[in-house]
Every structure is written in C-alpha cells, then in structure tokens.
Amino acid sequence: MPEFVRSADGTQIAFERAGSGDPVIVIGGAFNTRSSPYPLVTLLAEHFTVFTYDRRGKGDSPETHPYAVEREIEDLAALVAVAGGAAGVYGHSSGAILAIEAAAAGVHVTRLAVYEPPYTADPEHPAPADDLGLQAALDAGDPATAATLFLRITGMDDAAVGFITSAPFWPGLVHLAPTLPHELALTADGVPPVGRLAAITAPTLALAGGRSPAWAARAAEAVASSVADGSVLTVPGQDHDVDQTVLAPLLAEFFLGR
C-alpha cells in the first residue's frame, strides 16, 4: 500500500519506499507509475532507501488542474522533505527533465543522475515543437489516438508503434494518455535550458545509451557541460529503454560517491 504526502497545492502524492540507507528518489517518465522501475528499485534498495512515486495524474496520485511544471517540482520537493530534507535523485526521460528542473529551482538534491533527458532538438535542423494533434485527440475523448501520436512524437517507426499498440500492456498505456501533455510541457522545445542547468551545483551524472539516437548523447553532453560538476557516461549496448539490471550498479556507484 502506498504512503501519501501532501504537495504545496494540496494534491496527495502517492509513494513507496524500500531498503535502508541514504535516500534516493527515482522519477519515471511517460507511461510510468511508481511500480515501473521495480527491478531498479530492488537492486538500489540493497544500498539506499529508495523512494518511487506516482507523478500527479498517474496511479494513485490525482490530477489537479491546471497542470504546471512548477506543481511537479513542488511534488518532488514534498517527497524530498519526507526523505529528510535532502536526497539523491535519478530521473529517466522526461522524469530526468523534471529532476533537472527541480534541482535548478533549489530543491535540495545531493547528487543528480539523469538518463536521456529528451532534449531532442537538433541545432543544425531546428524545428518548432509539434504535438501532432495529441491534445486535440484527448479533447475529443480519444486517448488511444493520443497515446499513438505520442509514440510518433518520440520517433518510433511503424513497426515499433504496431508492436506496442498490439501488446497486452497497451491498455495500461492508453489509461495514462491524459498525462502525456505533462511530458510535452517538460520537454518544451527540446532545447537544453543552459541557463537553468548552470544553477545546479550537485554532482551530476548524465547517461545515454550506446545504441540510442544521436540526440541522446548530445543531450547528455549538454547537461554535463552546463552544470557546475557534471560528467557523462555512455552505457554500451543500451537504448532509451535501458536494462535496469545494467543501470543499477552504475547508479549505485554514483550515489555512493565512488
């Protein structure tokens, strides 16, 4: 059963904790709930007290309108307070951007690890952000189309989209489709916010998979070079859907300060 913490606007945020030791908070991205990183949590819990939570609108955390990135930062700040006032934070994908924005806003993050924050803009071929009609599909009461459009936005080809939309877990993703505009708000124009990144003083590890598209390595480099104390780690053989058993020991070493 989850625990709950009240965020600044009164929204009750559901979370769980496992293990013992210094606190580490894990933040998921699109289509994720607090149970999504289960293998990673189990492995990290051998060294840390690991917190996972349902970002607002997902799982047992209700949606509160209007959405704003600032509310999600407040949610994370509330969880950091539960963890003792300071915590290591790991974020994946748009969850990585949320972790970055929170650290830049002054949430007490002791060490920050981010895997492939989707700063996907290509500086050589800039293009305006386009939701491909995702919000319109949601407004029309068609979450399945919205979820499919989000897969297209991420760059998936027809074969990958076909596989996911026919998979047994597809209905669960469709259920989370109303929160996809949250992920797009976090990603914004896909350009790394260099000015805000410069405000981050916590040691920061930016990771990217060795099999990921070029934007992932570019984003990791941008993050690491813009914060006060940043480093880059390429994870061989991995892509955006990183194997959590491969990732766990790398994060453990980082959060242990080794």
PDB file of C-alpha atoms in Angstrom, residues 28-199:
ATOM      1  CA  GLY A  28       9.823   7.880 -14.172  1.00  0.00           C
ATOM      2  CA  GLY A  29       8.910   9.375 -17.497  1.00  0.00           C
ATOM      3  CA  ALA A  30       5.949   8.956 -19.833  1.00  0.00           C
ATOM      4  CA  PHE A  31       3.649   5.972 -19.259  1.00  0.00           C
ATOM      5  CA  ASN A  32       5.379   5.253 -15.922  1.00  0.00           C
ATOM      6  CA  THR A  33       3.929   4.816 -12.435  1.00  0.00           C
ATOM      7  CA  ARG A  34       5.705   4.203  -9.152  1.00  0.00           C
ATOM      8  CA  SER A  35       5.838   0.460  -9.895  1.00  0.00           C
ATOM      9  CA  SER A  36       7.503   0.800 -13.315  1.00  0.00           C
ATOM     10  CA  PRO A  37      11.140   0.806 -12.104  1.00  0.00           C
ATOM     11  CA  TYR A  38      10.649  -2.236  -9.858  1.00  0.00           C
ATOM     12  CA  PRO A  39      13.855  -4.122 -10.858  1.00  0.00           C
ATOM     13  CA  LEU A  40      15.934  -0.963 -10.412  1.00  0.00           C
ATOM     14  CA  VAL A  41      14.386  -0.210  -7.024  1.00  0.00           C
ATOM     15  CA  THR A  42      15.044  -3.724  -5.753  1.00  0.00           C
ATOM     16  CA  LEU A  43      18.720  -3.520  -6.683  1.00  0.00           C
ATOM     17  CA  LEU A  44      19.264   0.019  -5.377  1.00  0.00           C
ATOM     18  CA  ALA A  45      17.474  -0.849  -2.125  1.00  0.00           C
ATOM     19  CA  GLU A  46      20.473  -3.008  -1.228  1.00  0.00           C
ATOM     20  CA  HIS A  47      22.348   0.255  -0.597  1.00  0.00           C
ATOM     21  CA  PHE A  48      19.785   3.052  -0.171  1.00  0.00           C
ATOM     22  CA  THR A  49      16.328   3.969   0.988  1.00  0.00           C
ATOM     23  CA  VAL A  50      14.678   4.199  -2.424  1.00  0.00           C
ATOM     24  CA  PHE A  51      11.563   6.280  -2.994  1.00  0.00           C
ATOM     25  CA  THR A  52       9.312   5.883  -6.019  1.00  0.00           C
ATOM     26  CA  TYR A  53       6.149   7.874  -6.559  1.00  0.00           C
ATOM     27  CA  ASP A  54       3.187   8.376  -8.824  1.00  0.00           C
ATOM     28  CA  ARG A  55       3.604  11.695 -10.556  1.00  0.00           C
ATOM     29  CA  ARG A  56       0.347  13.662 -10.455  1.00  0.00           C
ATOM     30  CA  GLY A  57      -2.363  12.212 -12.654  1.00  0.00           C
ATOM     31  CA  LYS A  58      -0.816   8.725 -12.568  1.00  0.00           C
ATOM     32  CA  GLY A  59      -1.505   5.708 -10.394  1.00  0.00           C
ATOM     33  CA  ASP A  60      -2.831   6.764  -7.004  1.00  0.00           C
ATOM     34  CA  SER A  61      -1.885  10.449  -7.338  1.00  0.00           C
ATOM     35  CA  PRO A  62      -4.828  12.511  -8.606  1.00  0.00           C
ATOM     36  CA  GLU A  63      -4.692  15.083 -11.367  1.00  0.00           C
ATOM     37  CA  THR A  64      -5.104  18.704 -10.311  1.00  0.00           C
ATOM     38  CA  HIS A  65      -5.839  21.319 -12.973  1.00  0.00           C
ATOM     39  CA  PRO A  66      -4.364  23.405 -14.402  1.00  0.00           C
ATOM     40  CA  TYR A  67      -1.133  21.497 -14.910  1.00  0.00           C
ATOM     41  CA  ALA A  68       2.171  23.326 -14.493  1.00  0.00           C
ATOM     42  CA  VAL A  69       5.748  22.085 -14.295  1.00  0.00           C
ATOM     43  CA  GLU A  70       6.072  24.116 -11.094  1.00  0.00           C
ATOM     44  CA  ARG A  71       3.465  21.884  -9.408  1.00  0.00           C
ATOM     45  CA  GLU A  72       5.529  18.808 -10.250  1.00  0.00           C
ATOM     46  CA  ILE A  73       8.607  20.468  -8.779  1.00  0.00           C
ATOM     47  CA  GLU A  74       6.605  21.076  -5.599  1.00  0.00           C
ATOM     48  CA  ASP A  75       5.577  17.406  -5.572  1.00  0.00           C
ATOM     49  CA  LEU A  76       9.201  16.330  -5.669  1.00  0.00           C
ATOM     50  CA  ALA A  77      10.115  18.877  -3.008  1.00  0.00           C
ATOM     51  CA  ALA A  78       7.437  17.396  -0.744  1.00  0.00           C
ATOM     52  CA  LEU A  79       8.908  13.930  -1.209  1.00  0.00           C
ATOM     53  CA  VAL A  80      12.430  15.221  -0.522  1.00  0.00           C
ATOM     54  CA  ALA A  81      11.068  16.609   2.756  1.00  0.00           C
ATOM     55  CA  VAL A  82       9.732  13.152   3.660  1.00  0.00           C
ATOM     56  CA  ALA A  83      13.154  11.716   2.846  1.00  0.00           C
ATOM     57  CA  GLY A  84      14.768  14.004   5.410  1.00  0.00           C
ATOM     58  CA  GLY A  85      15.179  17.290   3.570  1.00  0.00           C
ATOM     59  CA  ALA A  86      17.794  16.207   1.033  1.00  0.00           C
ATOM     60  CA  ALA A  87      18.101  13.258  -1.341  1.00  0.00           C
ATOM     61  CA  GLY A  88      19.845  11.862  -4.343  1.00  0.00           C
ATOM     62  CA  VAL A  89      17.591  11.912  -7.389  1.00  0.00           C
ATOM     63  CA  TYR A  90      17.558   9.765 -10.520  1.00  0.00           C
ATOM     64  CA  GLY A  91      15.252  10.574 -13.431  1.00  0.00           C
ATOM     65  CA  HIS A  92      14.606   8.758 -16.682  1.00  0.00           C
ATOM     66  CA  SER A  93      13.499  10.500 -19.898  1.00  0.00           C
ATOM     67  CA  SER A  94      11.012  13.292 -19.097  1.00  0.00           C
ATOM     68  CA  GLY A  95      11.459  12.318 -15.453  1.00  0.00           C
ATOM     69  CA  ALA A  96      15.090  13.319 -15.953  1.00  0.00           C
ATOM     70  CA  ILE A  97      13.984  16.765 -17.101  1.00  0.00           C
ATOM     71  CA  LEU A  98      11.765  17.056 -14.025  1.00  0.00           C
ATOM     72  CA  ALA A  99      14.749  16.156 -11.832  1.00  0.00           C
ATOM     73  CA  ILE A 100      16.849  18.797 -13.592  1.00  0.00           C
ATOM     74  CA  GLU A 101      14.191  21.490 -13.244  1.00  0.00           C
ATOM     75  CA  ALA A 102      13.743  20.691  -9.542  1.00  0.00           C
ATOM     76  CA  ALA A 103      17.468  20.827  -8.822  1.00  0.00           C
ATOM     77  CA  ALA A 104      17.749  24.101 -10.741  1.00  0.00           C
ATOM     78  CA  ALA A 105      14.811  25.525  -8.753  1.00  0.00           C
ATOM     79  CA  GLY A 106      16.573  24.863  -5.459  1.00  0.00           C
ATOM     80  CA  VAL A 107      15.140  21.532  -4.316  1.00  0.00           C
ATOM     81  CA  HIS A 108      17.884  20.003  -2.130  1.00  0.00           C
ATOM     82  CA  VAL A 109      19.294  17.339  -4.439  1.00  0.00           C
ATOM     83  CA  THR A 110      22.562  15.917  -3.111  1.00  0.00           C
ATOM     84  CA  ARG A 111      23.526  14.002  -6.255  1.00  0.00           C
ATOM     85  CA  LEU A 112      21.680  14.040  -9.587  1.00  0.00           C
ATOM     86  CA  ALA A 113      21.639  11.275 -12.204  1.00  0.00           C
ATOM     87  CA  VAL A 114      19.680  11.597 -15.445  1.00  0.00           C
ATOM     88  CA  TYR A 115      19.203   9.074 -18.238  1.00  0.00           C
ATOM     89  CA  GLU A 116      18.470  10.516 -21.665  1.00  0.00           C
ATOM     90  CA  PRO A 117      16.503  13.675 -20.847  1.00  0.00           C
ATOM     91  CA  PRO A 118      14.659  14.227 -24.151  1.00  0.00           C
ATOM     92  CA  TYR A 119      16.333  17.416 -25.262  1.00  0.00           C
ATOM     93  CA  THR A 120      15.851  16.210 -28.808  1.00  0.00           C
ATOM     94  CA  ALA A 121      16.226  19.469 -30.732  1.00  0.00           C
ATOM     95  CA  ASP A 122      18.816  19.281 -33.486  1.00  0.00           C
ATOM     96  CA  PRO A 123      20.802  22.544 -33.525  1.00  0.00           C
ATOM     97  CA  GLU A 124      21.566  22.009 -37.217  1.00  0.00           C
ATOM     98  CA  HIS A 125      17.918  21.470 -38.148  1.00  0.00           C
ATOM     99  CA  PRO A 126      15.765  23.434 -35.669  1.00  0.00           C
ATOM    100  CA  ALA A 127      12.021  22.829 -35.812  1.00  0.00           C
ATOM    101  CA  PRO A 128       9.103  24.077 -33.702  1.00  0.00           C
ATOM    102  CA  ALA A 129       7.549  21.713 -31.170  1.00  0.00           C
ATOM    103  CA  ASP A 130       4.532  19.863 -32.605  1.00  0.00           C
ATOM    104  CA  ASP A 131       2.185  17.603 -30.632  1.00  0.00           C
ATOM    105  CA  LEU A 132       0.791  16.156 -33.898  1.00  0.00           C
ATOM    106  CA  GLY A 133      -2.742  16.665 -32.608  1.00  0.00           C
ATOM    107  CA  LEU A 134      -2.247  14.815 -29.309  1.00  0.00           C
ATOM    108  CA  GLN A 135      -4.108  17.393 -27.212  1.00  0.00           C
ATOM    109  CA  ALA A 136      -6.906  17.531 -29.767  1.00  0.00           C
ATOM    110  CA  ALA A 137      -7.289  13.752 -29.542  1.00  0.00           C
ATOM    111  CA  LEU A 138      -7.548  13.950 -25.767  1.00  0.00           C
ATOM    112  CA  ASP A 139     -10.066  16.790 -26.011  1.00  0.00           C
ATOM    113  CA  ALA A 140     -12.101  14.584 -28.361  1.00  0.00           C
ATOM    114  CA  GLY A 141     -12.104  11.738 -25.827  1.00  0.00           C
ATOM    115  CA  ASP A 142      -9.720   9.526 -27.813  1.00  0.00           C
ATOM    116  CA  PRO A 143      -6.820   8.588 -25.516  1.00  0.00           C
ATOM    117  CA  ALA A 144      -5.744   5.670 -27.725  1.00  0.00           C
ATOM    118  CA  THR A 145      -5.035   8.013 -30.619  1.00  0.00           C
ATOM    119  CA  ALA A 146      -3.280  10.418 -28.255  1.00  0.00           C
ATOM    120  CA  ALA A 147      -1.041   7.633 -26.957  1.00  0.00           C
ATOM    121  CA  THR A 148      -0.267   6.519 -30.517  1.00  0.00           C
ATOM    122  CA  LEU A 149       0.624  10.060 -31.527  1.00  0.00           C
ATOM    123  CA  PHE A 150       2.982  10.312 -28.553  1.00  0.00           C
ATOM    124  CA  LEU A 151       4.833   7.235 -29.800  1.00  0.00           C
ATOM    125  CA  ARG A 152       5.183   9.002 -33.147  1.00  0.00           C
ATOM    126  CA  ILE A 153       6.498  12.129 -31.438  1.00  0.00           C
ATOM    127  CA  THR A 154       9.252  10.058 -29.818  1.00  0.00           C
ATOM    128  CA  GLY A 155      10.379   8.940 -33.274  1.00  0.00           C
ATOM    129  CA  MET A 156       9.141   5.352 -33.273  1.00  0.00           C
ATOM    130  CA  ASP A 157       8.748   3.749 -36.679  1.00  0.00           C
ATOM    131  CA  ASP A 158       5.658   1.898 -37.917  1.00  0.00           C
ATOM    132  CA  ALA A 159       6.935  -1.486 -36.761  1.00  0.00           C
ATOM    133  CA  ALA A 160       7.599  -0.302 -33.209  1.00  0.00           C
ATOM    134  CA  VAL A 161       4.277   1.500 -32.977  1.00  0.00           C
ATOM    135  CA  GLY A 162       2.476  -1.576 -34.282  1.00  0.00           C
ATOM    136  CA  PHE A 163       4.186  -3.814 -31.745  1.00  0.00           C
ATOM    137  CA  ILE A 164       3.329  -1.584 -28.787  1.00  0.00           C
ATOM    138  CA  THR A 165      -0.260  -0.895 -29.784  1.00  0.00           C
ATOM    139  CA  SER A 166      -0.933  -4.620 -30.125  1.00  0.00           C
ATOM    140  CA  ALA A 167       0.875  -5.615 -26.911  1.00  0.00           C
ATOM    141  CA  PRO A 168      -1.025  -6.793 -23.805  1.00  0.00           C
ATOM    142  CA  PHE A 169       0.195  -3.745 -21.855  1.00  0.00           C
ATOM    143  CA  TRP A 170      -1.225  -1.243 -24.381  1.00  0.00           C
ATOM    144  CA  PRO A 171      -4.484  -0.587 -22.459  1.00  0.00           C
ATOM    145  CA  GLY A 172      -2.412   0.464 -19.450  1.00  0.00           C
ATOM    146  CA  LEU A 173      -0.546   2.990 -21.579  1.00  0.00           C
ATOM    147  CA  VAL A 174      -3.793   4.319 -23.011  1.00  0.00           C
ATOM    148  CA  HIS A 175      -5.070   4.804 -19.454  1.00  0.00           C
ATOM    149  CA  LEU A 176      -2.095   7.116 -18.791  1.00  0.00           C
ATOM    150  CA  ALA A 177      -2.541   9.101 -22.018  1.00  0.00           C
ATOM    151  CA  PRO A 178      -4.191  12.115 -20.284  1.00  0.00           C
ATOM    152  CA  THR A 179      -0.832  12.800 -18.604  1.00  0.00           C
ATOM    153  CA  LEU A 180       1.158  12.905 -21.844  1.00  0.00           C
ATOM    154  CA  PRO A 181       0.780  16.697 -22.169  1.00  0.00           C
ATOM    155  CA  HIS A 182       2.728  16.862 -18.876  1.00  0.00           C
ATOM    156  CA  GLU A 183       5.676  15.178 -20.585  1.00  0.00           C
ATOM    157  CA  LEU A 184       5.457  17.537 -23.560  1.00  0.00           C
ATOM    158  CA  ALA A 185       5.365  20.536 -21.213  1.00  0.00           C
ATOM    159  CA  LEU A 186       8.550  19.324 -19.540  1.00  0.00           C
ATOM    160  CA  THR A 187      10.293  18.727 -22.858  1.00  0.00           C
ATOM    161  CA  ALA A 188       9.071  22.055 -24.312  1.00  0.00           C
ATOM    162  CA  ASP A 189      11.082  22.886 -27.446  1.00  0.00           C
ATOM    163  CA  GLY A 190      13.643  20.168 -26.781  1.00  0.00           C
ATOM    164  CA  VAL A 191      16.483  22.636 -26.267  1.00  0.00           C
ATOM    165  CA  PRO A 192      18.656  22.158 -23.154  1.00  0.00           C
ATOM    166  CA  PRO A 193      17.960  25.036 -20.703  1.00  0.00           C
ATOM    167  CA  VAL A 194      21.593  26.019 -20.321  1.00  0.00           C
ATOM    168  CA  GLY A 195      20.859  28.959 -18.044  1.00  0.00           C
ATOM    169  CA  ARG A 196      18.894  26.865 -15.541  1.00  0.00           C
ATOM    170  CA  LEU A 197      21.349  23.994 -15.759  1.00  0.00           C
ATOM    171  CA  ALA A 198      24.095  26.387 -14.673  1.00  0.00           C
ATOM    172  CA  ALA A 199      22.295  26.823 -11.348  1.00  0.00           C
TER     173      ALA A 199
END
